[in-house]
Short mmCIF file of C-alpha atoms in Angstrom, two decimals:
data_model
loop_
_atom_site.label_atom_id
_atom_site.label_comp_id
_atom_site.label_asym_id
_atom_site.label_seq_id
_atom_site.Cartn_x
_atom_site.Cartn_y
_atom_site.Cartn_z
CA MET A 1222 -40.52 26.99 76.19
CA THR A 1223 -39.32 28.68 73.42
CA GLU A 1224 -38.46 27.39 70.37
CA SER A 1225 -35.19 29.63 70.53
CA LYS A 1226 -34.52 27.50 73.95
CA ILE A 1227 -35.80 24.19 72.82
CA ASN A 1228 -32.90 24.14 69.59
CA THR A 1229 -30.20 25.88 72.06
CA PRO A 1230 -27.46 22.90 72.54
CA LEU A 1231 -26.79 22.23 76.19
CA ILE A 1232 -23.20 22.27 75.89
CA PRO A 1233 -22.10 25.29 73.98
CA PRO A 1234 -19.90 24.97 71.16
CA SER A 1235 -15.94 25.65 71.82
CA SER A 1236 -13.87 26.51 69.10
CA HIS A 1237 -11.52 24.04 71.21
CA ASN A 1238 -12.95 20.95 70.40
CA LEU A 1239 -11.13 18.37 68.16
CA PRO A 1240 -11.21 18.09 64.71
CA ASP A 1241 -13.83 15.36 63.09
CA PHE A 1242 -11.03 12.89 62.03
CA LYS A 1243 -13.26 10.73 59.66
CA LYS A 1244 -13.48 13.88 57.53
CA SER A 1245 -10.15 15.34 58.00
CA ILE A 1246 -8.04 11.88 57.29
CA LYS A 1247 -8.79 11.04 54.24
CA LEU A 1248 -8.69 7.13 53.83
CA LYS A 1249 -6.60 7.40 50.48
CA TYR A 1250 -3.42 8.47 52.47
CA VAL A 1251 -4.23 5.85 55.10
CA LYS A 1252 -4.21 3.39 52.22
CA LEU A 1253 -0.84 4.82 50.32
CA GLY A 1254 0.85 4.55 53.74
CA TYR A 1255 -0.18 1.12 54.09
CA HIS A 1256 1.49 0.07 50.74
CA TYR A 1257 4.62 2.21 51.40
CA LEU A 1258 4.80 0.38 54.58
CA ILE A 1259 4.20 -3.10 53.06
CA THR A 1260 6.17 -2.05 50.15
CA HIS A 1261 9.46 -1.07 52.09
CA GLY A 1262 9.16 -3.27 54.70
CA MET A 1263 12.32 -5.47 54.06
CA TYR A 1264 14.19 -2.11 54.06
CA LEU A 1265 12.93 -0.62 57.22
CA PHE A 1266 13.48 -4.13 59.01
CA LEU A 1267 16.88 -4.29 57.60
CA SER A 1268 18.40 -0.75 58.39
CA PRO A 1269 19.11 -1.63 61.97
CA LEU A 1270 21.12 -4.58 60.93
CA VAL A 1271 22.94 -2.52 58.13
CA VAL A 1272 23.85 0.16 61.00
CA ILE A 1273 25.08 -2.27 63.48
CA PHE A 1274 26.86 -4.21 61.09
CA ALA A 1275 28.74 -0.72 59.54
CA ALA A 1276 29.45 -0.06 63.16
CA ASN A 1277 30.86 -3.11 63.79
CA LEU A 1278 33.07 -3.26 60.77
CA SER A 1279 34.44 0.08 61.90
CA THR A 1280 36.19 -1.38 64.82
CA PHE A 1281 37.99 -3.94 62.62
CA SER A 1282 41.94 -2.78 62.38
CA LEU A 1283 44.73 -3.67 60.03
CA GLN A 1284 45.93 -6.41 63.00
CA ASP A 1285 42.33 -7.72 62.78
CA LEU A 1286 42.45 -7.99 58.59
CA GLN A 1287 45.87 -9.69 58.70
CA ASP A 1288 45.04 -12.10 61.05
CA LEU A 1289 41.52 -13.02 58.70
CA TRP A 1290 43.87 -13.13 55.86
CA ASN A 1291 46.16 -15.73 57.20
CA SER A 1292 43.58 -18.20 58.48
CA LEU A 1293 42.34 -18.02 54.71
CA GLN A 1294 45.88 -18.91 53.66
CA TYR A 1295 45.54 -22.44 55.77
CA ASN A 1296 42.14 -22.93 54.44
CA LEU A 1297 43.22 -23.38 51.27
CA ILE A 1298 40.57 -25.96 49.81
CA SER A 1299 37.40 -24.12 51.38
CA VAL A 1300 38.85 -21.28 49.36
CA VAL A 1301 38.65 -23.06 46.35
CA LEU A 1302 35.31 -24.95 46.62
CA CYS A 1303 33.76 -21.90 47.72
CA SER A 1304 34.86 -19.74 44.55
CA SER A 1305 34.32 -22.77 42.64
CA LEU A 1306 30.70 -22.89 43.58
CA LEU A 1307 30.41 -19.13 43.07
CA VAL A 1308 31.52 -19.84 39.31
CA LEU A 1309 29.29 -22.67 38.57
CA LEU A 1310 26.16 -20.66 40.24
CA SER A 1311 26.91 -17.83 38.32
CA THR A 1312 27.50 -19.85 35.18
CA ILE A 1313 23.93 -21.53 35.51
CA TYR A 1314 22.31 -18.01 35.89
CA ILE A 1315 23.42 -16.55 33.22
CA VAL A 1316 22.84 -19.08 30.68
CA THR A 1317 19.26 -20.03 32.10
CA ARG A 1318 17.96 -16.35 32.90
CA HIS A 1319 15.47 -15.07 30.17
CA ARG A 1320 17.52 -12.48 27.81
CA PRO A 1321 15.91 -8.94 27.89
CA VAL A 1322 13.56 -8.18 25.01
CA TYR A 1323 13.29 -4.36 24.10
CA LEU A 1324 11.15 -2.22 22.43
CA VAL A 1325 13.36 0.19 20.23
CA ASP A 1326 10.23 2.08 18.71
CA PHE A 1327 7.65 1.35 17.03
CA SER A 1328 5.09 3.30 14.11
CA CYS A 1329 1.28 3.78 13.26
CA TYR A 1330 0.05 4.15 10.24
CA LYS A 1331 -2.27 7.34 9.28
CA PRO A 1332 -4.39 7.22 6.39
CA GLY A 1333 -4.25 10.78 3.97
CA ASP A 1334 -7.13 12.54 4.11
CA ASP A 1335 -8.94 10.93 0.77
CA ARG A 1336 -9.70 8.09 3.25
CA LYS A 1337 -11.47 10.11 6.10
CA CYS A 1338 -14.97 9.01 6.60
CA THR A 1339 -17.28 11.15 8.72
CA MET A 1340 -20.99 9.86 10.64
CA LYS A 1341 -22.81 11.48 8.36
CA MET A 1342 -20.71 9.93 5.41
CA PHE A 1343 -20.87 6.69 6.39
CA VAL A 1344 -24.93 6.84 6.57
CA ASP A 1345 -25.36 8.24 3.35
CA GLN A 1346 -22.58 6.01 2.02
CA SER A 1347 -24.75 3.15 4.06
CA ARG A 1348 -27.84 4.44 2.10
CA LEU A 1349 -26.47 4.49 -1.85
CA THR A 1350 -25.08 1.29 -1.61
CA GLY A 1351 -29.29 -0.07 -1.53
CA GLU A 1352 -27.85 -2.69 0.04
CA PHE A 1353 -29.77 -2.26 3.93
CA THR A 1354 -33.23 -1.94 4.19
CA GLU A 1355 -34.33 1.28 5.87
CA GLU A 1356 -34.91 -0.54 9.40
CA ASN A 1357 -31.36 -1.58 9.59
CA LEU A 1358 -30.03 1.84 7.94
CA GLN A 1359 -31.44 3.62 11.13
CA PHE A 1360 -30.12 0.34 13.17
CA GLN A 1361 -26.64 1.62 12.36
CA ARG A 1362 -26.80 5.24 12.90
CA LYS A 1363 -28.21 4.92 16.07
CA ILE A 1364 -24.98 2.54 16.94
CA LEU A 1365 -23.08 4.74 15.09
CA GLU A 1366 -24.35 7.90 17.58
CA ARG A 1367 -23.52 5.85 20.79
CA SER A 1368 -20.17 4.41 19.08
CA GLY A 1369 -17.69 6.86 20.70
CA LEU A 1370 -16.31 7.20 17.39
CA GLY A 1371 -15.60 10.53 15.62
CA ASN A 1372 -15.87 12.47 12.65
CA SER A 1373 -11.92 11.85 11.32
CA THR A 1374 -12.09 7.63 11.35
CA TYR A 1375 -10.87 6.24 7.99
CA LEU A 1376 -12.34 3.44 5.19
CA PRO A 1377 -10.23 2.13 2.69
CA GLN A 1378 -11.50 2.73 -0.84
CA GLY A 1379 -12.78 0.01 -2.00
CA VAL A 1380 -15.47 0.80 0.93
CA LEU A 1381 -15.83 4.35 0.05
CA ASN A 1382 -16.43 3.69 -4.10
CA ILE A 1383 -19.71 4.14 -5.14
CA PRO A 1384 -21.00 1.49 -5.76
CA PRO A 1385 -18.45 -0.23 -3.33
CA ASN A 1386 -16.15 -2.39 -4.73
CA PRO A 1387 -14.75 -5.56 -2.35
CA SER A 1388 -12.39 -7.03 -4.24
CA MET A 1389 -9.29 -8.89 -3.87
CA LYS A 1390 -7.15 -6.58 -5.78
CA GLU A 1391 -8.45 -3.33 -3.28
CA ALA A 1392 -8.08 -5.41 -0.49
CA ARG A 1393 -4.16 -6.48 -1.66
CA LYS A 1394 -3.83 -2.21 -1.95
CA GLU A 1395 -5.33 -1.98 1.51
CA ALA A 1396 -2.96 -4.60 2.94
CA GLU A 1397 -0.05 -2.88 1.00
CA ALA A 1398 -0.87 0.75 2.04
CA VAL A 1399 -1.25 -0.20 6.16
CA MET A 1400 1.71 -2.47 6.38
CA PHE A 1401 3.93 -1.08 4.04
CA GLY A 1402 3.09 2.78 5.35
CA ALA A 1403 4.33 1.82 8.67
CA ILE A 1404 7.53 -0.15 8.33
CA ASP A 1405 8.40 2.95 6.23
CA GLU A 1406 8.27 5.10 9.13
CA LEU A 1407 9.36 2.63 11.44
CA LEU A 1408 12.68 1.95 9.96
CA ALA A 1409 13.34 5.62 8.82
CA LYS A 1410 12.75 6.10 12.81
CA THR A 1411 15.53 3.38 14.24
CA ASN A 1412 17.48 3.29 10.84
CA VAL A 1413 17.58 -0.57 10.95
CA LYS A 1414 18.27 -1.90 7.20
CA PRO A 1415 15.67 -4.70 6.24
CA LYS A 1416 18.81 -7.38 5.68
CA ASP A 1417 19.20 -7.00 9.54
CA ILE A 1418 15.98 -8.25 10.39
CA GLY A 1419 15.58 -11.55 11.98
CA ILE A 1420 12.02 -12.45 12.91
CA LEU A 1421 9.00 -11.24 10.87
CA ILE A 1422 5.61 -11.99 12.56
CA VAL A 1423 2.26 -10.14 10.85
CA ASN A 1424 -0.99 -10.59 12.09
CA CYS A 1425 -4.55 -10.19 10.77
CA SER A 1426 -7.66 -11.78 11.38
CA LEU A 1427 -10.17 -11.81 8.42
CA PHE A 1428 -7.55 -11.21 5.56
CA ASN A 1429 -5.36 -14.26 4.35
CA PRO A 1430 -4.17 -14.31 0.94
CA THR A 1431 -1.93 -16.57 -1.02
CA PRO A 1432 0.78 -15.50 -1.11
CA SER A 1433 0.56 -14.53 2.83
CA LEU A 1434 1.10 -10.83 4.15
CA SER A 1435 4.23 -11.92 5.89
CA THR A 1436 5.25 -12.86 1.92
CA MET A 1437 4.43 -9.70 1.14
CA VAL A 1438 6.75 -7.97 3.62
CA ILE A 1439 9.57 -10.27 2.57
CA ASN A 1440 9.11 -9.82 -1.20
CA HIS A 1441 9.01 -5.90 -0.97
CA TYR A 1442 11.71 -4.95 1.06
CA LYS A 1443 13.88 -7.79 -0.26
CA LEU A 1444 14.47 -9.72 3.55
CA ARG A 1445 17.01 -12.67 3.73
CA GLY A 1446 16.57 -15.82 2.85
CA ASN A 1447 16.98 -17.54 6.53
CA ILE A 1448 14.29 -15.19 7.89
CA VAL A 1449 11.90 -16.46 10.39
CA SER A 1450 8.57 -15.49 9.85
CA TYR A 1451 5.02 -16.11 11.13
CA ASN A 1452 1.03 -15.42 9.50
CA LEU A 1453 -1.41 -15.17 12.54
CA GLY A 1454 -4.87 -15.31 11.18
CA GLY A 1455 -8.27 -15.74 12.69
CA MET A 1456 -6.87 -14.78 16.17
CA GLY A 1457 -8.96 -11.68 16.86
CA CYS A 1458 -8.00 -8.01 18.02
CA SER A 1459 -5.99 -9.54 20.72
CA ALA A 1460 -3.31 -11.00 18.33
CA GLY A 1461 -1.35 -7.93 18.16
CA LEU A 1462 0.18 -9.19 21.95
CA ILE A 1463 0.07 -12.96 20.90
CA SER A 1464 2.50 -11.70 18.05
CA VAL A 1465 4.53 -10.23 21.02
CA ASP A 1466 4.39 -13.01 22.79
CA LEU A 1467 5.70 -15.47 20.15
CA ALA A 1468 8.12 -12.81 18.99
CA LYS A 1469 9.64 -12.70 22.84
CA LYS A 1470 10.02 -16.28 22.66
CA LEU A 1471 11.55 -16.50 19.30
CA LEU A 1472 13.94 -13.85 20.55
CA GLN A 1473 15.01 -16.26 23.40
CA ASP A 1474 16.51 -18.69 20.93
CA HIS A 1475 18.15 -16.44 18.64
CA ARG A 1476 20.53 -14.44 19.61
CA ASN A 1477 21.57 -10.70 18.59
CA SER A 1478 18.49 -10.31 16.32
CA TYR A 1479 15.92 -7.86 15.23
CA ALA A 1480 11.91 -8.75 15.21
CA LEU A 1481 9.64 -6.84 12.77
CA VAL A 1482 6.02 -7.62 14.33
CA ILE A 1483 2.56 -5.71 12.24
CA SER A 1484 -0.46 -5.62 13.44
CA MET A 1485 -3.49 -4.74 11.17
CA GLU A 1486 -6.94 -5.78 10.25
CA ASN A 1487 -8.48 -5.90 6.67
CA ILE A 1488 -11.62 -3.60 6.05
CA THR A 1489 -12.25 -4.43 2.05
CA LEU A 1490 -12.96 -7.53 2.05
CA ASN A 1491 -15.13 -8.08 5.06
CA TRP A 1492 -17.56 -5.41 5.12
CA TYR A 1493 -20.70 -6.54 5.22
CA PHE A 1494 -23.80 -5.85 2.68
CA GLY A 1495 -26.38 -7.92 4.68
CA ASN A 1496 -29.02 -7.10 6.96
CA ASP A 1497 -28.11 -9.17 9.84
CA ARG A 1498 -28.19 -7.24 12.97
CA SER A 1499 -26.05 -9.13 14.68
CA LYS A 1500 -22.62 -8.38 11.58
CA LEU A 1501 -23.96 -4.58 10.70
CA VAL A 1502 -21.97 -3.82 14.72
CA SER A 1503 -19.04 -4.53 13.39
CA ASN A 1504 -19.42 -2.23 10.14
CA CYS A 1505 -20.57 0.55 12.67
CA LEU A 1506 -16.98 0.39 15.11
CA PHE A 1507 -13.89 -0.79 13.08
CA ARG A 1508 -11.89 1.31 10.50
CA MET A 1509 -8.49 1.15 8.86
CA GLY A 1510 -5.05 0.88 10.84
CA GLY A 1511 -2.06 -0.73 11.40
CA ALA A 1512 1.18 -0.70 13.62
CA ALA A 1513 4.39 -1.53 13.07
CA LEU A 1514 6.88 -2.70 16.25
CA LEU A 1515 10.79 -3.42 16.50
CA LEU A 1516 11.54 -5.75 19.45
CA SER A 1517 15.20 -6.77 19.72
CA ASN A 1518 17.48 -8.77 22.16
CA ARG A 1519 20.40 -6.60 21.58
CA TRP A 1520 22.43 -5.26 24.54
CA SER A 1521 23.73 -2.64 22.03
CA GLU A 1522 19.96 -1.70 21.77
CA ARG A 1523 18.84 -1.41 25.34
CA ARG A 1524 20.26 2.32 25.58
CA ARG A 1525 17.99 3.98 22.50
CA SER A 1526 15.12 1.45 22.96
CA LYS A 1527 11.99 2.92 24.42
CA TYR A 1528 10.40 -0.04 26.57
CA ARG A 1529 11.58 -3.26 27.92
CA LEU A 1530 9.02 -5.74 27.96
CA VAL A 1531 8.44 -7.64 31.67
CA HIS A 1532 5.26 -9.71 31.42
CA THR A 1533 2.94 -11.48 28.71
CA VAL A 1534 0.08 -12.99 30.15
CA ARG A 1535 -2.21 -15.12 27.67
CA THR A 1536 -5.72 -16.46 28.46
CA HIS A 1537 -7.83 -18.52 26.23
CA LYS A 1538 -11.43 -19.68 27.13
CA GLY A 1539 -12.09 -21.08 24.02
CA ALA A 1540 -12.90 -24.72 25.84
CA ASP A 1541 -16.31 -23.01 26.62
CA ASP A 1542 -18.37 -23.11 24.35
CA LYS A 1543 -20.34 -20.02 24.94
CA CYS A 1544 -17.47 -18.35 25.07
CA PHE A 1545 -16.14 -19.74 21.21
CA ALA A 1546 -19.38 -18.89 19.88
CA CYS A 1547 -19.57 -15.22 21.10
CA VAL A 1548 -17.53 -13.86 17.88
CA THR A 1549 -18.10 -15.90 14.55
CA GLN A 1550 -17.61 -15.28 10.81
CA GLU A 1551 -20.25 -16.77 9.23
CA GLU A 1552 -22.72 -16.61 6.35
CA ASP A 1553 -26.43 -15.34 6.47
CA SER A 1554 -29.73 -16.63 5.24
CA LYS A 1555 -28.46 -15.31 2.11
CA GLY A 1556 -24.94 -16.67 1.75
CA ARG A 1557 -23.19 -13.02 2.74
CA ILE A 1558 -20.43 -13.24 5.29
CA GLY A 1559 -19.87 -11.19 7.82
CA VAL A 1560 -18.76 -11.06 11.50
CA SER A 1561 -21.62 -11.92 13.98
CA LEU A 1562 -21.58 -9.97 17.81
CA SER A 1563 -23.39 -12.22 20.45
CA LYS A 1564 -25.26 -10.99 23.35
CA GLU A 1565 -23.06 -12.87 25.74
CA LEU A 1566 -19.79 -10.75 24.20
CA MET A 1567 -19.86 -8.25 27.32
CA ALA A 1568 -20.44 -11.26 30.19
CA VAL A 1569 -17.72 -13.12 27.99
CA ALA A 1570 -15.35 -10.75 27.82
CA GLY A 1571 -15.70 -9.86 31.97
CA ASP A 1572 -14.84 -13.90 33.06
CA ALA A 1573 -11.59 -13.99 30.67
CA LEU A 1574 -10.38 -10.69 32.20
CA LYS A 1575 -10.89 -12.00 35.49
CA THR A 1576 -9.09 -14.92 34.73
CA ASN A 1577 -6.55 -12.54 32.95
CA ILE A 1578 -6.00 -10.35 35.97
CA THR A 1579 -6.05 -13.43 38.40
CA THR A 1580 -2.76 -14.73 36.67
CA LEU A 1581 -1.49 -11.15 36.40
CA GLY A 1582 -1.97 -9.75 39.84
CA PRO A 1583 0.45 -11.45 41.57
CA LEU A 1584 3.77 -10.71 39.25
CA VAL A 1585 3.06 -7.16 39.21
CA LEU A 1586 1.04 -6.13 42.02
CA PRO A 1587 2.73 -4.75 45.02
CA MET A 1588 2.42 -6.97 48.20
CA SER A 1589 0.22 -4.20 49.92
CA GLU A 1590 -1.82 -5.36 47.60
CA GLN A 1591 -1.73 -9.12 47.43
CA LEU A 1592 -2.23 -9.52 51.57
CA LEU A 1593 -5.25 -7.57 51.23
CA PHE A 1594 -6.57 -9.58 48.44
CA PHE A 1595 -5.54 -12.75 50.34
CA ALA A 1596 -7.56 -11.43 53.44
CA THR A 1597 -10.07 -10.65 51.81
CA LEU A 1598 -10.14 -14.29 50.27
CA VAL A 1599 -9.64 -16.39 53.46
CA GLY A 1600 -12.41 -14.36 54.93
CA ARG A 1601 -14.72 -15.18 52.67
CA LYS A 1602 -14.17 -18.85 52.17
CA ILE A 1603 -13.05 -20.23 55.16
CA PHE A 1604 -14.50 -17.96 57.69
CA LYS A 1605 -18.10 -17.37 55.73
CA MET A 1606 -17.64 -13.61 56.51
CA LYS A 1607 -20.27 -11.49 54.57
CA ILE A 1608 -17.53 -9.06 53.23
CA LYS A 1609 -17.41 -7.91 49.45
CA PRO A 1610 -14.19 -9.61 47.28
CA TYR A 1611 -11.76 -6.96 47.76
CA ILE A 1612 -10.78 -5.88 43.72
CA PRO A 1613 -7.10 -4.87 43.89
CA ASP A 1614 -5.92 -1.46 43.37
CA PHE A 1615 -4.09 -1.81 39.61
CA LYS A 1616 -2.73 1.85 39.80
CA LEU A 1617 -0.34 1.30 42.31
CA ALA A 1618 1.28 -1.24 39.83
CA PHE A 1619 0.99 1.02 36.55
CA GLU A 1620 1.30 4.09 35.45
CA HIS A 1621 -0.12 4.02 32.37
CA PHE A 1622 -2.88 1.90 30.78
CA CYS A 1623 -3.86 1.01 27.01
CA ILE A 1624 -7.21 -0.98 27.03
CA HIS A 1625 -8.17 -2.07 23.31
CA ALA A 1626 -10.55 -0.08 21.94
CA GLY A 1627 -13.54 -1.81 20.78
CA GLY A 1628 -16.39 0.42 21.58
CA ARG A 1629 -17.73 2.32 23.91
CA ALA A 1630 -19.25 -0.21 26.24
CA VAL A 1631 -16.01 -2.17 26.42
CA LEU A 1632 -14.31 1.10 27.99
CA ASP A 1633 -16.88 1.81 30.30
CA GLU A 1634 -17.18 -1.36 31.29
CA LEU A 1635 -12.95 -1.93 32.28
CA GLU A 1636 -13.31 1.68 33.61
CA LYS A 1637 -15.44 0.59 36.23
CA ASN A 1638 -14.36 -2.84 37.05
CA LEU A 1639 -10.93 -1.42 37.38
CA GLN A 1640 -12.03 2.03 39.07
CA LEU A 1641 -9.48 3.95 36.91
CA SER A 1642 -10.08 7.75 36.45
CA ASN A 1643 -11.02 9.87 33.28
CA TRP A 1644 -7.31 10.50 32.94
CA GLN A 1645 -6.15 6.91 32.69
CA MET A 1646 -9.13 6.00 30.52
CA GLU A 1647 -8.20 8.93 28.02
CA PRO A 1648 -6.07 7.76 25.13
CA SER A 1649 -8.20 4.52 25.04
CA ARG A 1650 -11.34 6.83 24.34
CA MET A 1651 -9.49 9.41 22.51
CA THR A 1652 -8.22 5.94 20.27
CA LEU A 1653 -11.40 5.04 19.62
CA TYR A 1654 -12.67 8.70 18.92
CA ARG A 1655 -10.45 9.76 16.38
CA PHE A 1656 -9.35 6.25 14.79
CA GLY A 1657 -12.03 3.85 15.56
CA ASN A 1658 -11.56 0.51 16.34
CA THR A 1659 -8.35 -0.33 14.64
CA SER A 1660 -8.71 -4.13 16.13
CA SER A 1661 -5.08 -5.83 17.06
CA SER A 1662 -3.38 -2.39 16.25
CA SER A 1663 -5.67 -0.10 18.21
CA LEU A 1664 -3.13 -0.53 21.71
CA TRP A 1665 -0.14 1.47 20.04
CA TYR A 1666 -2.45 4.02 19.01
CA GLU A 1667 -3.17 4.40 22.56
CA LEU A 1668 0.47 4.39 23.20
CA ALA A 1669 1.17 6.83 20.85
CA TYR A 1670 -1.06 9.08 22.31
CA THR A 1671 0.27 8.69 25.68
CA GLU A 1672 3.61 9.88 24.54
CA ALA A 1673 2.65 12.76 21.94
CA LYS A 1674 0.72 13.93 25.76
CA GLY A 1675 4.32 13.62 26.76
CA ARG A 1676 3.49 11.22 30.07
CA VAL A 1677 5.98 8.68 29.37
CA ASN A 1678 8.29 8.81 31.63
CA ARG A 1679 12.16 6.73 32.59
CA GLY A 1680 10.75 4.01 34.74
CA ASP A 1681 6.90 4.46 33.95
CA ARG A 1682 4.66 0.98 33.64
CA ILE A 1683 2.45 0.32 30.93
CA TRP A 1684 -0.77 -2.04 31.62
CA GLN A 1685 -1.56 -3.29 27.25
CA ILE A 1686 -5.17 -5.46 27.25
CA ALA A 1687 -6.78 -6.61 24.84
CA PHE A 1688 -9.30 -9.03 23.61
CA GLY A 1689 -10.56 -11.37 20.68
CA SER A 1690 -12.61 -13.92 19.17
CA GLY A 1691 -12.35 -17.33 20.67
CA PHE A 1692 -12.64 -16.20 23.49
CA LYS A 1693 -8.89 -14.77 24.48
CA CYS A 1694 -7.76 -12.04 26.98
CA ASN A 1695 -4.05 -10.64 26.96
CA SER A 1696 -2.06 -8.57 28.49
CA ALA A 1697 1.45 -7.06 27.87
CA VAL A 1698 3.14 -5.16 30.48
CA TRP A 1699 6.29 -3.06 29.46
CA LYS A 1700 8.37 -0.66 31.48
CA ALA A 1701 9.89 2.70 30.07
CA LEU A 1702 13.72 2.61 29.49
CA ARG A 1703 13.90 6.52 28.84
CA ARG A 1704 11.70 9.20 28.72
CA VAL A 1705 9.75 9.86 25.97
CA ASN A 1706 9.93 13.60 24.64
CA PRO A 1707 7.57 14.44 22.08
CA ALA A 1708 8.76 17.10 20.59
CA LYS A 1709 10.99 14.24 19.00
CA GLU A 1710 8.33 11.52 18.12
CA LYS A 1711 6.70 11.16 14.32
CA ASN A 1712 3.38 9.15 15.20
CA PRO A 1713 0.03 9.85 14.15
CA TRP A 1714 -1.44 12.54 16.72
CA ILE A 1715 1.61 14.90 16.93
CA ASP A 1716 -0.26 17.91 14.35
CA GLU A 1717 -3.14 17.62 16.30
CA ILE A 1718 -2.45 16.59 19.63
CA ASP A 1719 -3.44 20.05 21.07
CA CYS A 1720 -6.97 19.52 20.24
CA PHE A 1721 -7.36 16.75 22.57
CA PRO A 1722 -8.79 15.57 24.46
CA VAL A 1723 -12.22 16.17 23.68
CA ASP A 1724 -15.64 15.51 25.32
CA VAL A 1725 -17.42 12.69 23.48
CA PRO A 1726 -21.15 13.31 23.98
CA LYS A 1727 -23.36 9.31 25.12
CA VAL A 1728 -25.05 10.04 21.51
CA SER A 1729 -23.29 12.25 18.89
CA VAL A 1730 -26.59 13.06 16.71
CA ILE A 1731 -25.59 12.52 13.18
#
């Protein structure tokens, strides 16, 4: 038998064969259909009942309505009791319900071009200080090349000077430039007078002078004497969301108020001039920046506000010794202070993230995802089934993601664990590239990027998530109240947004 006859099929192919449904129907559409069915199941169930009720109501005559009215006249006590109960329940609801918190607007500080620091400049400046060994200069070069940072990040003048001048005077200059620059822009955008601000919260982890940063703001803008002010220190890169959560709670007790929240970090006095490698990583990642937000609980502000705060979820793992010690400010063997990053950092961050999204999930995920997660959990724990744990699809709960731009490794890990696309990770990666790790303010540079791209539409949900020393993982969920028109916006991206996104190589050779 010839080879052609051997390869000849027993049944000749037909053009009328059924298609391979496994190939022609994508599973994602099946999942979306399931999600839609579960989410709108109640409406689908009630629709026939509504139709039946409407049909019966249409048969009512004027005589039937007259008879109903006459019957109520002879049951005055029942009418009064029902009305009283309705008024009582309405009063309880109005008094006990949480007041909505609106984000009127926010601003991000953008330093001048004289503060820009390219990667080559960073390496050259580090060498000129004479403080680092050649091995540690090469170590910093390698970290920087793989960091995901670009050549347009900013450093304060006290660090850029040769020799550097890490003094209290220079640190105050940096703090004033960042805070007042962001606040001036915010007040101009919102037309709110400083005297109208009733709550002030400033967070800066490593720089805590006396008088405090919040007092510096009060003095500069001559804020009113009965202002409720807080100065948060030592709470790491997630302190911005802690400040938002604190402002939310304060706005529940102070009616018709504005809350000004300022998130920043100070580089000048926290630059490490030693040779402990665990402390040199922060030099390569942290850069100058800050943000100011105006929150309000006034009903009149809803119309012009950008977002409504939906949820805040805070997770603190400080009771665990490993979590507590993974990010620590301490002295090296020569008495020089720096921030040490433990090798356990990524594992600790992953555990904190898991705890945080376990709490957040039931608040934001559609019922379809919760049922799948619950069914998988029951199968694994009760029936001992060998199936993979189900990871909820948070893309069904949010349109936009703002993940703290702490470093490329952090962003890579979250992209993988949350199964996010390049488009969804773009604001975080571009913020890291353009501005570096600006600590607690990075989330707002990311949201500003999303706005500058014209991606925020009314009803969109935004998830902000940040990590901080301690160890903490905090989340905030916002809902857009209107479409944000980039043509009417003023933020640090507007003048150059057409240049982004850019391709960030795994290694940027200096």
